[in-house]
């Protein structure tokens, strides 16, 4: 595996591999089994696998955890090597953003729901870096986890609306044995919070089952929220149900419903979701 | 030459020509010698030449000339064939914009100068369609005329900031024998306006010469404006001097200065510019 830190080197290598199918896994590093599931699928599907590790400043708000986002490039390098990655792209912030053009991508309506409420500008920053990375790597297939369901929905919509020549591949959320979704931010949980955090997934399942039994979403959402409030010390940011992937209010015609939640713990904000 | 009207057909043909260098000339049709200069250069530089004709609704304001923008697809087809174009992409508006994603590209500061003042949202619409077309055609080289100097500056900045894998090639403005810049909109001029319109270019030259003699931009701009006002029945939208391609105020460090003007005639708004 080759580690590359500059855009010019990356461009040269991509140009040399143009005839191959390229699988791409963009990450912020601190790799866990969720990322490994993406890398493994990319390795199976493609001739050439590029992973990126870039903690993207553009998607963090002023009071968010950019500076203390967990990093361990040595461990990540070993994991990516073991997963059969060909190129690990690990640029600096100034390499990715050498100047500010003033040209922005604005997600609009899709970013006002769910995480958009408490993370304004977050998804604009995601599309900024994703556009650059897609243009640099020119992947055949790009792999994203369903754990970041809203991010996945926005990227799918963006790729579709703007005709990016890439196939987006959804990979199911990988969970701890007790059900907690794998996340780089789990490392910030206290022992007690870690035990409590399993209740996010349980609350989502409870909401889903309640919905299936009662077809009353208000009751289902209330039950889910109440479960988290009773069983954790965290503060519920939201627990919502929306159509997927268009993130609209559920109607009689909605096929796939996304039950999603975000909960603030002392040093981490965790998210999780399930699809019906 | 093959005429293609659907995105799927275009994708299939591009996939078949991946190993070739692709030259791309995006236009709104009603081709004139300015467009032909782009097509000729594209033909010389590349294995495969794609031209598009699409009068892009996204870049027209509500009270602008979308509906009466001149069209002549038969004549354009003949001209493109003669220029050696391989693929003429001519989609409908609903083919290009089958749904509204809500995700927008916003040009910001670069769009507030020059034409941005009287055409709000125009350059956002240009980047919307250019992103889609670049993603569909995946050109090696894309050709743009310097007559649309602000559009060219914005596209160059966008490609650079977002790492689109395409080389932007600038082609000098093609002019009538008397100096009037070729434009699809010249067809809207009355006989008298057509005679007057030569004074746009003359005013720009006068401003440039005055600047070189006096190094006083205020005087240079005033002289240019006064020339248009005295010699035409048009109304000056702007006559400005900015650094190029970053479109900032001219300072002692500015290398290339763009003198640009836009003038409203009765049924057409004409633009022109020169670079020092």
Short mmCIF file of C-alpha atoms in Angstrom, two decimals:
data_model
loop_
_atom_site.label_atom_id
_atom_site.label_comp_id
_atom_site.label_asym_id
_atom_site.label_seq_id
_atom_site.Cartn_x
_atom_site.Cartn_y
_atom_site.Cartn_z
CA UNK A 1 0.00 0.00 0.00
CA UNK A 2 1.20 3.45 -0.92
CA UNK A 3 0.49 6.43 1.34
CA UNK A 4 -0.01 9.65 -0.58
CA UNK A 5 -0.25 13.13 0.88
CA UNK A 6 -0.39 15.42 -2.15
CA UNK A 7 -3.00 15.98 -4.81
CA UNK A 8 -0.41 15.89 -7.61
CA UNK A 9 0.85 12.44 -6.62
CA UNK A 10 -2.73 11.20 -6.37
CA UNK A 11 -3.56 12.57 -9.84
CA UNK A 12 -0.51 10.83 -11.32
CA UNK A 13 -1.43 7.47 -9.82
CA UNK A 14 -5.08 7.72 -10.85
CA UNK A 15 -4.00 8.57 -14.40
CA UNK A 16 -1.89 5.39 -14.45
CA UNK A 17 -4.87 3.25 -13.37
CA UNK A 18 -7.55 4.69 -15.62
CA UNK A 19 -8.39 1.41 -17.28
CA UNK A 20 -9.09 -0.30 -13.95
CA UNK A 21 -12.27 -0.26 -11.89
CA UNK A 22 -11.55 1.95 -8.89
CA UNK A 23 -13.26 1.46 -5.54
CA UNK A 24 -13.15 4.43 -3.17
CA UNK A 25 -13.72 4.58 0.59
CA UNK A 26 -13.60 8.14 1.98
CA UNK A 27 -13.13 8.24 5.76
CA UNK A 28 -12.06 10.55 8.59
CA UNK A 29 -9.80 7.79 9.91
CA UNK A 30 -9.69 6.12 13.35
CA UNK A 31 -10.90 3.09 11.48
CA UNK A 32 -13.27 0.59 13.07
CA UNK A 33 -15.09 -2.51 11.83
CA UNK A 34 -17.65 -0.31 10.07
CA UNK A 35 -14.91 1.14 7.86
CA UNK A 36 -13.41 -2.30 7.37
CA UNK A 37 -16.74 -3.54 5.99
CA UNK A 38 -16.54 -0.76 3.39
CA UNK A 39 -12.92 -1.58 2.53
CA UNK A 40 -13.63 -5.29 2.26
CA UNK A 41 -16.52 -4.74 -0.14
CA UNK A 42 -14.44 -2.27 -2.18
CA UNK A 43 -11.63 -4.84 -2.38
CA UNK A 44 -14.03 -7.54 -3.63
CA UNK A 45 -15.74 -5.31 -6.22
CA UNK A 46 -12.80 -3.46 -7.83
CA UNK A 47 -9.38 -3.82 -9.45
CA UNK A 48 -7.93 -0.91 -7.50
CA UNK A 49 -8.88 0.40 -4.05
CA UNK A 50 -8.33 3.95 -2.82
CA UNK A 51 -9.13 4.95 0.76
CA UNK A 52 -8.85 8.48 2.10
CA UNK A 53 -8.29 9.64 5.64
CA UNK A 54 -9.08 13.31 6.01
CA UNK A 55 -10.69 14.96 9.03
CA UNK A 56 -12.49 17.55 6.92
CA UNK A 57 -12.61 20.97 8.64
CA UNK A 58 -15.38 22.12 6.28
CA UNK A 59 -17.90 19.75 7.87
CA UNK A 60 -17.26 20.75 11.50
CA UNK A 61 -19.01 23.68 13.15
CA UNK A 62 -17.15 26.20 15.32
CA UNK A 63 -18.02 24.52 18.60
CA UNK A 64 -17.69 20.96 17.38
CA UNK A 65 -15.01 18.35 17.96
CA UNK A 66 -12.65 18.97 15.01
CA UNK A 67 -9.55 19.39 17.19
CA UNK A 68 -10.23 16.41 19.41
CA UNK A 69 -11.63 14.10 16.71
CA UNK A 70 -9.73 10.85 17.38
CA UNK A 71 -6.75 10.13 15.13
CA UNK A 72 -4.36 7.17 14.90
CA UNK A 73 -2.73 7.14 11.49
CA UNK A 74 -0.28 4.34 12.35
CA UNK A 75 -3.02 1.94 13.37
CA UNK A 76 -5.14 3.05 10.39
CA UNK A 77 -2.23 2.40 8.02
CA UNK A 78 -1.93 -1.15 9.35
CA UNK A 79 -5.67 -1.80 9.07
CA UNK A 80 -5.85 -0.40 5.53
CA UNK A 81 -2.83 -2.47 4.49
CA UNK A 82 -4.45 -5.59 5.93
CA UNK A 83 -7.68 -4.80 4.08
CA UNK A 84 -5.81 -4.78 0.76
CA UNK A 85 -6.04 -1.05 0.07
CA UNK A 86 -3.78 0.04 -2.81
CA UNK A 87 -3.62 3.79 -2.10
CA UNK A 88 -4.19 5.57 1.19
CA UNK A 89 -4.72 9.28 0.51
CA UNK A 90 -3.95 11.30 3.65
CA UNK A 91 -3.70 15.00 2.76
CA UNK A 92 -3.33 18.00 5.06
CA UNK A 93 -6.08 20.61 5.31
CA UNK A 94 -3.96 23.13 3.38
CA UNK A 95 -3.36 20.56 0.64
CA UNK A 96 -7.10 20.03 0.25
CA UNK A 97 -8.08 23.69 0.67
CA UNK A 98 -5.16 25.81 -0.59
CA UNK A 99 -7.46 28.79 -1.20
CA UNK A 100 -11.05 29.82 -0.58
CA UNK A 101 -12.85 30.28 -3.89
CA UNK A 102 -16.08 31.61 -2.42
CA UNK A 103 -17.98 29.03 -4.50
CA UNK A 104 -20.08 26.83 -2.21
CA UNK A 105 -22.37 23.84 -2.52
CA UNK A 106 -25.56 24.23 -0.54
CA UNK A 107 -27.59 21.17 0.38
CA UNK A 108 -30.81 23.08 0.99
CA UNK A 109 -33.91 21.27 2.24
CA UNK A 110 -32.31 17.84 2.71
CA UNK A 111 -29.95 19.35 5.30
CA UNK A 112 -32.66 20.93 7.44
CA UNK A 113 -33.89 17.59 8.81
CA UNK A 114 -32.31 15.27 11.39
CA UNK A 115 -28.64 16.17 12.03
CA UNK A 116 -28.96 19.34 9.96
CA UNK A 117 -30.80 21.06 12.79
CA UNK A 118 -27.96 20.89 15.28
CA UNK A 119 -25.11 20.87 12.70
CA UNK A 120 -25.77 23.78 10.31
CA UNK A 121 -23.42 23.74 7.34
CA UNK A 122 -22.25 20.20 8.13
CA UNK A 123 -23.60 18.57 4.97
CA UNK A 124 -22.47 21.50 2.79
CA UNK A 125 -18.96 20.71 4.03
CA UNK A 126 -19.46 17.01 3.31
CA UNK A 127 -20.43 17.72 -0.32
CA UNK A 128 -17.50 20.13 -0.67
CA UNK A 129 -14.96 17.47 0.21
CA UNK A 130 -16.82 14.66 -1.56
CA UNK A 131 -16.89 16.66 -4.82
CA UNK A 132 -13.15 17.23 -4.60
CA UNK A 133 -12.41 13.61 -3.70
CA UNK A 134 -14.66 12.19 -6.43
CA UNK A 135 -13.02 14.49 -8.99
CA UNK A 136 -9.55 13.47 -7.85
CA UNK A 137 -10.07 9.71 -7.44
CA UNK A 138 -12.63 9.31 -10.28
CA UNK A 139 -13.95 6.12 -8.67
CA UNK A 140 -16.13 3.54 -10.39
CA UNK A 141 -17.73 2.71 -7.04
CA UNK A 142 -17.76 4.63 -3.76
CA UNK A 143 -18.70 3.02 -0.45
CA UNK A 144 -20.67 4.62 2.38
CA UNK A 145 -22.10 3.24 5.60
CA UNK A 146 -25.81 3.33 6.33
CA UNK A 147 -24.98 4.48 9.84
CA UNK A 148 -24.63 7.99 8.39
CA UNK A 149 -28.05 7.65 6.77
CA UNK A 150 -28.64 11.33 6.11
CA UNK A 151 -25.15 11.77 4.64
CA UNK A 152 -25.76 8.76 2.40
CA UNK A 153 -29.16 10.10 1.26
CA UNK A 154 -27.66 13.51 0.48
CA UNK A 155 -24.70 12.04 -1.43
CA UNK A 156 -26.99 9.73 -3.43
CA UNK A 157 -29.24 12.68 -4.32
CA UNK A 158 -26.26 14.86 -5.23
CA UNK A 159 -24.64 12.22 -7.43
CA UNK A 160 -27.96 11.62 -9.13
CA UNK A 161 -28.87 15.29 -9.65
CA UNK A 162 -25.40 16.31 -10.84
CA UNK A 163 -24.59 13.13 -12.82
CA UNK A 164 -21.33 12.27 -11.08
CA UNK A 165 -19.99 9.19 -12.89
CA UNK A 166 -19.81 6.97 -9.81
CA UNK A 167 -21.91 4.20 -8.33
CA UNK A 168 -22.75 4.75 -4.64
CA UNK A 169 -22.74 1.49 -2.68
CA UNK A 170 -24.61 1.34 0.65
CA UNK A 171 -23.06 -0.81 3.37
CA UNK A 172 -25.13 -1.85 6.44
CA UNK A 173 -24.18 -0.51 9.86
CA UNK A 174 -21.72 -2.69 11.77
CA UNK A 175 -22.57 -3.07 15.46
CA UNK A 176 -20.96 -4.18 18.71
CA UNK A 177 -22.28 -7.51 20.06
CA UNK A 178 -24.79 -5.64 22.25
CA UNK A 179 -26.08 -3.60 19.30
CA UNK A 180 -24.24 -0.27 19.68
CA UNK A 181 -23.33 1.06 16.23
CA UNK A 182 -19.57 1.19 15.65
CA UNK A 183 -18.33 4.80 15.63
CA UNK A 184 -15.01 6.56 15.99
CA UNK A 185 -16.67 8.76 18.60
CA UNK A 186 -17.54 5.81 20.90
CA UNK A 187 -14.04 6.23 22.37
CA UNK A 188 -15.26 9.43 24.06
CA UNK A 189 -17.91 7.60 26.12
CA UNK A 190 -17.42 7.01 29.85
CA UNK A 191 -17.84 3.41 31.05
CA UNK A 192 -21.36 4.20 32.24
CA UNK A 193 -22.27 6.00 29.01
CA UNK A 194 -20.92 3.08 26.98
CA UNK A 195 -23.29 0.76 28.83
CA UNK A 196 -26.19 3.16 28.32
CA UNK A 197 -25.46 3.75 24.64
CA UNK A 198 -26.96 0.39 23.65
CA UNK A 199 -30.35 1.98 24.32
CA UNK A 200 -30.15 4.11 21.15
CA UNK A 201 -30.50 1.00 19.00
CA UNK A 202 -33.10 -0.47 21.35
CA UNK A 203 -35.13 2.75 21.23
CA UNK A 204 -35.10 2.73 17.43
CA UNK A 205 -36.28 -0.89 17.40
CA UNK A 206 -38.98 -0.05 19.93
CA UNK A 207 -40.17 2.87 17.78
CA UNK A 208 -40.22 0.68 14.69
CA UNK A 209 -42.16 -2.13 16.40
CA UNK A 210 -44.61 0.37 17.89
CA UNK A 211 -45.14 1.88 14.43
CA UNK A 212 -45.73 -1.54 12.91
CA UNK A 213 -48.26 -2.41 15.63
CA UNK A 214 -50.11 0.90 15.92
CA UNK A 215 -49.35 2.70 12.61
CA UNK A 216 -49.20 5.78 14.84
CA UNK A 217 -45.89 7.51 14.29
CA UNK A 218 -46.39 10.09 17.05
CA UNK A 219 -46.79 7.32 19.61
CA UNK A 220 -43.88 5.37 18.12
CA UNK A 221 -41.51 8.35 18.26
CA UNK A 222 -42.61 9.25 21.80
CA UNK A 223 -41.96 5.68 22.98
CA UNK A 224 -38.50 5.67 21.44
CA UNK A 225 -37.56 9.00 23.00
CA UNK A 226 -38.91 8.00 26.34
CA UNK A 227 -36.81 4.83 26.23
CA UNK A 228 -33.60 6.82 25.75
CA UNK A 229 -34.52 9.38 28.39
CA UNK A 230 -35.33 6.68 30.95
CA UNK A 231 -32.30 4.52 30.28
CA UNK A 232 -29.44 6.92 29.60
CA UNK A 233 -27.87 10.08 30.97
CA UNK A 234 -27.77 11.47 27.43
CA UNK A 235 -29.87 14.29 25.99
CA UNK A 236 -31.94 13.41 22.92
CA UNK A 237 -31.11 15.76 20.00
CA UNK A 238 -33.80 14.15 17.87
CA UNK A 239 -35.61 10.88 17.28
CA UNK A 240 -37.49 11.09 14.02
CA UNK A 241 -39.08 9.01 11.28
CA UNK A 242 -38.78 10.13 7.65
CA UNK A 243 -39.12 8.57 4.24
CA UNK A 244 -35.84 7.28 2.80
CA UNK A 245 -33.85 8.41 0.87
CA UNK A 246 -35.83 11.60 0.19
CA UNK A 247 -36.20 12.50 3.88
CA UNK A 248 -39.79 13.73 3.67
CA UNK A 249 -42.63 13.30 6.15
CA UNK A 250 -44.03 9.78 6.15
CA UNK A 251 -47.28 9.38 4.20
CA UNK A 252 -49.44 6.46 3.13
CA UNK A 253 -47.24 6.12 0.06
CA UNK A 254 -43.90 5.98 1.86
CA UNK A 255 -42.06 2.72 1.17
CA UNK A 256 -38.91 2.85 3.27
CA UNK A 257 -39.05 4.61 6.63
CA UNK A 258 -35.88 5.76 8.36
CA UNK A 259 -36.02 5.82 12.16
CA UNK A 260 -33.04 7.94 13.21
CA UNK A 261 -31.77 9.38 16.46
CA UNK A 262 -28.94 11.53 17.79
CA UNK A 263 -28.08 11.75 21.46
CA UNK A 264 -25.65 14.08 23.23
CA UNK A 265 -23.48 12.40 25.84
CA UNK A 266 -20.95 14.39 27.86
CA UNK A 267 -18.14 14.28 25.30
CA UNK A 268 -19.77 12.69 22.26
CA UNK A 269 -22.88 13.07 20.16
CA UNK A 270 -23.87 9.63 18.89
CA UNK A 271 -26.17 8.85 15.96
CA UNK A 272 -27.92 5.67 14.91
CA UNK A 273 -30.77 4.62 12.64
CA UNK A 274 -32.70 1.70 11.25
CA UNK A 275 -34.66 1.34 8.04
CA UNK A 276 -38.01 -0.46 7.86
CA UNK B 1 -21.70 13.05 -36.52
CA UNK B 2 -24.19 11.52 -34.13
CA UNK B 3 -26.93 13.62 -32.53
CA UNK B 4 -27.83 12.46 -29.05
CA UNK B 5 -30.74 13.64 -26.96
CA UNK B 6 -30.67 11.43 -23.87
CA UNK B 7 -28.26 11.17 -20.97
CA UNK B 8 -28.22 7.37 -21.14
CA UNK B 9 -27.11 7.32 -24.77
CA UNK B 10 -24.44 9.92 -24.00
CA UNK B 11 -23.14 7.85 -21.07
CA UNK B 12 -22.91 4.75 -23.26
CA UNK B 13 -20.93 6.54 -25.95
CA UNK B 14 -18.57 8.20 -23.48
CA UNK B 15 -17.93 4.80 -21.86
CA UNK B 16 -16.96 3.43 -25.28
CA UNK B 17 -14.45 6.26 -25.83
CA UNK B 18 -12.80 6.32 -22.43
CA UNK B 19 -9.30 5.71 -23.74
CA UNK B 20 -9.47 8.69 -26.11
CA UNK B 21 -8.80 12.34 -25.37
CA UNK B 22 -12.18 14.06 -25.37
CA UNK B 23 -12.60 17.71 -26.33
CA UNK B 24 -15.83 19.35 -25.17
CA UNK B 25 -17.52 22.54 -26.40
CA UNK B 26 -20.66 23.43 -24.39
CA UNK B 27 -22.89 25.95 -26.20
CA UNK B 28 -26.42 27.30 -26.24
CA UNK B 29 -26.52 26.85 -30.02
CA UNK B 30 -27.21 29.35 -32.80
CA UNK B 31 -23.58 28.81 -33.64
CA UNK B 32 -21.41 31.62 -34.99
CA UNK B 33 -17.74 31.96 -35.86
CA UNK B 34 -16.90 32.31 -32.17
CA UNK B 35 -18.25 28.81 -31.50
CA UNK B 36 -16.54 27.50 -34.62
CA UNK B 37 -13.19 28.72 -33.28
CA UNK B 38 -13.84 26.59 -30.17
CA UNK B 39 -14.86 23.56 -32.24
CA UNK B 40 -11.85 23.89 -34.54
CA UNK B 41 -9.42 24.02 -31.63
CA UNK B 42 -11.17 21.08 -29.96
CA UNK B 43 -10.90 19.10 -33.21
CA UNK B 44 -7.15 19.81 -33.47
CA UNK B 45 -6.40 18.98 -29.82
CA UNK B 46 -8.43 15.79 -29.25
CA UNK B 47 -9.25 12.30 -30.53
CA UNK B 48 -12.96 12.75 -29.94
CA UNK B 49 -15.05 15.93 -29.96
CA UNK B 50 -18.34 16.42 -28.13
CA UNK B 51 -20.37 19.61 -28.52
CA UNK B 52 -23.55 20.36 -26.61
CA UNK B 53 -26.42 22.62 -27.55
CA UNK B 54 -28.61 23.35 -24.58
CA UNK B 55 -30.34 26.63 -23.82
CA UNK B 56 -30.02 26.22 -20.08
CA UNK B 57 -33.09 27.52 -18.21
CA UNK B 58 -31.14 27.57 -14.93
CA UNK B 59 -28.99 30.48 -16.10
CA UNK B 60 -31.84 32.74 -17.25
CA UNK B 61 -33.67 35.10 -14.90
CA UNK B 62 -37.46 35.40 -14.89
CA UNK B 63 -37.53 38.48 -17.11
CA UNK B 64 -34.72 37.41 -19.41
CA UNK B 65 -34.75 36.12 -22.96
CA UNK B 66 -34.97 32.33 -22.43
CA UNK B 67 -38.05 31.89 -24.61
CA UNK B 68 -36.81 34.05 -27.45
CA UNK B 69 -33.14 33.01 -27.31
CA UNK B 70 -32.36 32.31 -30.98
CA UNK B 71 -32.39 28.66 -32.06
CA UNK B 72 -31.62 26.95 -35.38
CA UNK B 73 -30.77 23.31 -34.77
CA UNK B 74 -30.67 22.39 -38.46
CA UNK B 75 -28.11 25.01 -39.31
CA UNK B 76 -26.17 24.18 -36.11
CA UNK B 77 -26.14 20.49 -37.05
CA UNK B 78 -24.62 21.34 -40.43
CA UNK B 79 -21.99 23.64 -38.90
CA UNK B 80 -21.04 21.09 -36.24
CA UNK B 81 -20.79 18.34 -38.86
CA UNK B 82 -18.55 20.54 -40.99
CA UNK B 83 -16.36 21.30 -37.96
CA UNK B 84 -15.74 17.58 -37.47
CA UNK B 85 -17.73 17.15 -34.25
CA UNK B 86 -18.25 13.46 -33.35
CA UNK B 87 -21.19 13.83 -30.95
CA UNK B 88 -23.72 16.63 -30.74
CA UNK B 89 -25.54 16.42 -27.42
CA UNK B 90 -28.88 18.21 -27.64
CA UNK B 91 -31.04 17.32 -24.62
CA UNK B 92 -34.40 18.74 -23.58
CA UNK B 93 -34.75 20.70 -20.34
CA UNK B 94 -36.62 17.81 -18.71
CA UNK B 95 -33.86 15.40 -19.75
CA UNK B 96 -31.25 17.61 -18.06
CA UNK B 97 -33.36 18.50 -15.02
CA UNK B 98 -35.74 15.58 -14.38
CA UNK B 99 -36.17 16.59 -10.72
CA UNK B 100 -35.18 19.43 -8.39
CA UNK B 101 -32.80 18.16 -5.72
CA UNK B 102 -32.67 21.38 -3.72
CA UNK B 103 -28.86 21.12 -3.80
CA UNK B 104 -27.39 24.27 -5.36
CA UNK B 105 -23.98 25.61 -6.31
CA UNK B 106 -23.49 29.22 -5.25
CA UNK B 107 -20.80 31.29 -6.91
CA UNK B 108 -20.63 33.87 -4.12
CA UNK B 109 -18.32 36.88 -4.45
CA UNK B 110 -17.19 36.24 -8.02
CA UNK B 111 -20.78 36.57 -9.20
CA UNK B 112 -21.43 39.95 -7.58
CA UNK B 113 -19.24 41.84 -10.06
CA UNK B 114 -19.86 42.75 -13.72
CA UNK B 115 -22.80 40.78 -15.16
CA UNK B 116 -23.69 39.38 -11.73
CA UNK B 117 -25.24 42.70 -10.74
CA UNK B 118 -27.96 42.66 -13.38
CA UNK B 119 -28.22 38.86 -13.72
CA UNK B 120 -28.57 37.46 -10.17
CA UNK B 121 -28.32 33.67 -10.10
CA UNK B 122 -27.02 33.55 -13.68
CA UNK B 123 -23.60 32.12 -12.85
CA UNK B 124 -25.06 29.68 -10.29
CA UNK B 125 -27.10 28.30 -13.19
CA UNK B 126 -24.00 28.16 -15.39
CA UNK B 127 -22.10 26.09 -12.80
CA UNK B 128 -25.13 23.83 -12.33
CA UNK B 129 -25.21 22.84 -15.98
CA UNK B 130 -21.43 22.80 -16.37
CA UNK B 131 -21.07 20.39 -13.43
CA UNK B 132 -23.61 18.07 -15.00
CA UNK B 133 -22.07 18.30 -18.46
CA UNK B 134 -18.50 17.78 -17.21
CA UNK B 135 -19.65 14.74 -15.20
CA UNK B 136 -21.46 13.30 -18.23
CA UNK B 137 -18.87 14.02 -20.94
CA UNK B 138 -15.77 13.61 -18.73
CA UNK B 139 -13.73 15.74 -21.13
CA UNK B 140 -9.95 15.96 -21.22
CA UNK B 141 -10.21 19.54 -22.49
CA UNK B 142 -13.14 21.97 -22.44
CA UNK B 143 -13.22 25.10 -24.60
CA UNK B 144 -14.64 28.49 -23.63
CA UNK B 145 -14.57 31.86 -25.33
CA UNK B 146 -12.95 34.88 -23.69
CA UNK B 147 -15.95 36.92 -24.78
CA UNK B 148 -17.74 35.55 -21.71
CA UNK B 149 -14.81 36.61 -19.55
CA UNK B 150 -16.58 36.44 -16.22
CA UNK B 151 -18.06 33.02 -17.02
CA UNK B 152 -14.59 31.81 -17.98
CA UNK B 153 -13.04 33.20 -14.78
CA UNK B 154 -15.73 31.55 -12.64
CA UNK B 155 -15.41 28.20 -14.40
CA UNK B 156 -11.61 28.26 -14.11
CA UNK B 157 -11.89 29.04 -10.39
CA UNK B 158 -14.53 26.33 -9.87
CA UNK B 159 -12.53 23.67 -11.71
CA UNK B 160 -9.44 24.61 -9.74
CA UNK B 161 -11.13 24.77 -6.32
CA UNK B 162 -13.12 21.55 -6.79
CA UNK B 163 -10.45 19.60 -8.72
CA UNK B 164 -12.55 18.74 -11.76
CA UNK B 165 -10.32 16.54 -13.97
CA UNK B 166 -10.51 18.78 -17.04
CA UNK B 167 -8.26 21.33 -18.69
CA UNK B 168 -10.03 24.62 -19.44
CA UNK B 169 -8.86 26.14 -22.74
CA UNK B 170 -9.41 29.88 -23.34
CA UNK B 171 -10.20 30.92 -26.91
CA UNK B 172 -9.93 34.61 -27.97
CA UNK B 173 -13.08 36.51 -28.92
CA UNK B 174 -13.96 36.33 -32.62
CA UNK B 175 -15.09 39.68 -34.07
CA UNK B 176 -16.89 41.05 -37.12
CA UNK B 177 -14.63 43.00 -39.52
CA UNK B 178 -15.59 46.26 -37.79
CA UNK B 179 -14.76 44.89 -34.33
CA UNK B 180 -18.17 43.87 -32.95
CA UNK B 181 -17.82 40.68 -30.94
CA UNK B 182 -19.68 37.75 -32.49
CA UNK B 183 -22.74 36.83 -30.41
CA UNK B 184 -25.91 34.85 -30.93
CA UNK B 185 -27.77 37.87 -29.57
CA UNK B 186 -26.51 40.24 -32.33
CA UNK B 187 -29.45 38.98 -34.40
CA UNK B 188 -31.75 40.99 -32.14
CA UNK B 189 -30.13 44.34 -33.06
CA UNK B 190 -31.90 46.80 -35.35
CA UNK B 191 -29.87 48.05 -38.34
CA UNK B 192 -29.07 51.26 -36.50
CA UNK B 193 -28.13 49.41 -33.28
CA UNK B 194 -25.91 47.06 -35.29
CA UNK B 195 -24.00 50.05 -36.61
CA UNK B 196 -23.74 51.56 -33.13
CA UNK B 197 -22.67 48.32 -31.49
CA UNK B 198 -19.13 48.63 -32.78
CA UNK B 199 -18.65 51.36 -30.18
CA UNK B 200 -18.57 48.82 -27.33
CA UNK B 201 -15.22 47.50 -28.54
CA UNK B 202 -14.00 51.01 -29.35
CA UNK B 203 -14.97 52.22 -25.87
CA UNK B 204 -13.04 49.35 -24.27
CA UNK B 205 -9.99 50.18 -26.35
CA UNK B 206 -10.33 53.85 -25.45
CA UNK B 207 -10.53 52.98 -21.75
CA UNK B 208 -7.48 50.75 -22.02
CA UNK B 209 -5.42 53.36 -23.86
CA UNK B 210 -6.46 56.06 -21.41
CA UNK B 211 -5.44 53.80 -18.53
CA UNK B 212 -2.06 53.12 -20.12
CA UNK B 213 -1.48 56.84 -20.69
CA UNK B 214 -2.82 58.22 -17.41
CA UNK B 215 -2.75 55.23 -15.00
CA UNK B 216 -6.00 56.75 -13.73
CA UNK B 217 -8.71 54.07 -13.87
CA UNK B 218 -11.53 56.44 -12.90
CA UNK B 219 -10.77 58.67 -15.87
CA UNK B 220 -10.30 55.66 -18.16
CA UNK B 221 -13.67 54.15 -17.18
CA UNK B 222 -15.45 57.49 -17.49
CA UNK B 223 -14.04 58.02 -20.98
CA UNK B 224 -15.15 54.57 -22.07
CA UNK B 225 -18.67 55.03 -20.72
CA UNK B 226 -18.94 58.47 -22.24
CA UNK B 227 -17.95 57.02 -25.63
CA UNK B 228 -20.79 54.50 -25.55
CA UNK B 229 -23.32 57.03 -24.31
CA UNK B 230 -22.37 59.54 -27.03
CA UNK B 231 -22.28 57.06 -29.89
CA UNK B 232 -25.09 54.61 -29.24
CA UNK B 233 -28.75 54.54 -28.27
CA UNK B 234 -27.94 51.78 -25.74
CA UNK B 235 -27.93 52.06 -21.97
CA UNK B 236 -24.65 51.15 -20.24
CA UNK B 237 -25.20 48.40 -17.66
CA UNK B 238 -21.55 48.62 -16.56
CA UNK B 239 -18.11 49.41 -17.85
CA UNK B 240 -15.55 48.23 -15.33
CA UNK B 241 -11.92 47.29 -14.92
CA UNK B 242 -11.00 44.37 -12.66
CA UNK B 243 -8.04 42.06 -12.16
CA UNK B 244 -8.27 38.86 -14.17
CA UNK B 245 -9.14 36.07 -13.51
CA UNK B 246 -9.82 36.78 -9.83
CA UNK B 247 -12.09 39.80 -10.56
CA UNK B 248 -10.81 41.99 -7.74
CA UNK B 249 -10.22 45.73 -7.68
CA UNK B 250 -7.11 46.73 -9.60
CA UNK B 251 -4.07 47.44 -7.40
CA UNK B 252 -0.39 48.11 -8.05
CA UNK B 253 0.17 44.35 -8.08
CA UNK B 254 -2.49 43.50 -10.67
CA UNK B 255 -0.99 41.83 -13.73
CA UNK B 256 -3.87 41.32 -16.14
CA UNK B 257 -6.66 43.88 -16.21
CA UNK B 258 -10.04 43.05 -17.69
CA UNK B 259 -11.93 45.96 -19.22
CA UNK B 260 -15.50 44.74 -19.59
CA UNK B 261 -18.80 46.29 -20.55
CA UNK B 262 -22.46 45.37 -20.95
CA UNK B 263 -24.94 47.54 -22.80
CA UNK B 264 -28.71 47.22 -23.06
CA UNK B 265 -30.12 47.76 -26.54
CA UNK B 266 -33.83 47.53 -27.20
CA UNK B 267 -34.02 43.76 -27.61
CA UNK B 268 -30.54 42.59 -26.66
CA UNK B 269 -28.04 43.08 -23.88
CA UNK B 270 -24.55 42.84 -25.41
CA UNK B 271 -21.29 42.20 -23.56
CA UNK B 272 -17.68 42.64 -24.60
CA UNK B 273 -14.26 42.86 -22.97
CA UNK B 274 -10.55 43.14 -23.57
CA UNK B 275 -7.61 42.07 -21.47
CA UNK B 276 -4.48 44.19 -21.05
#
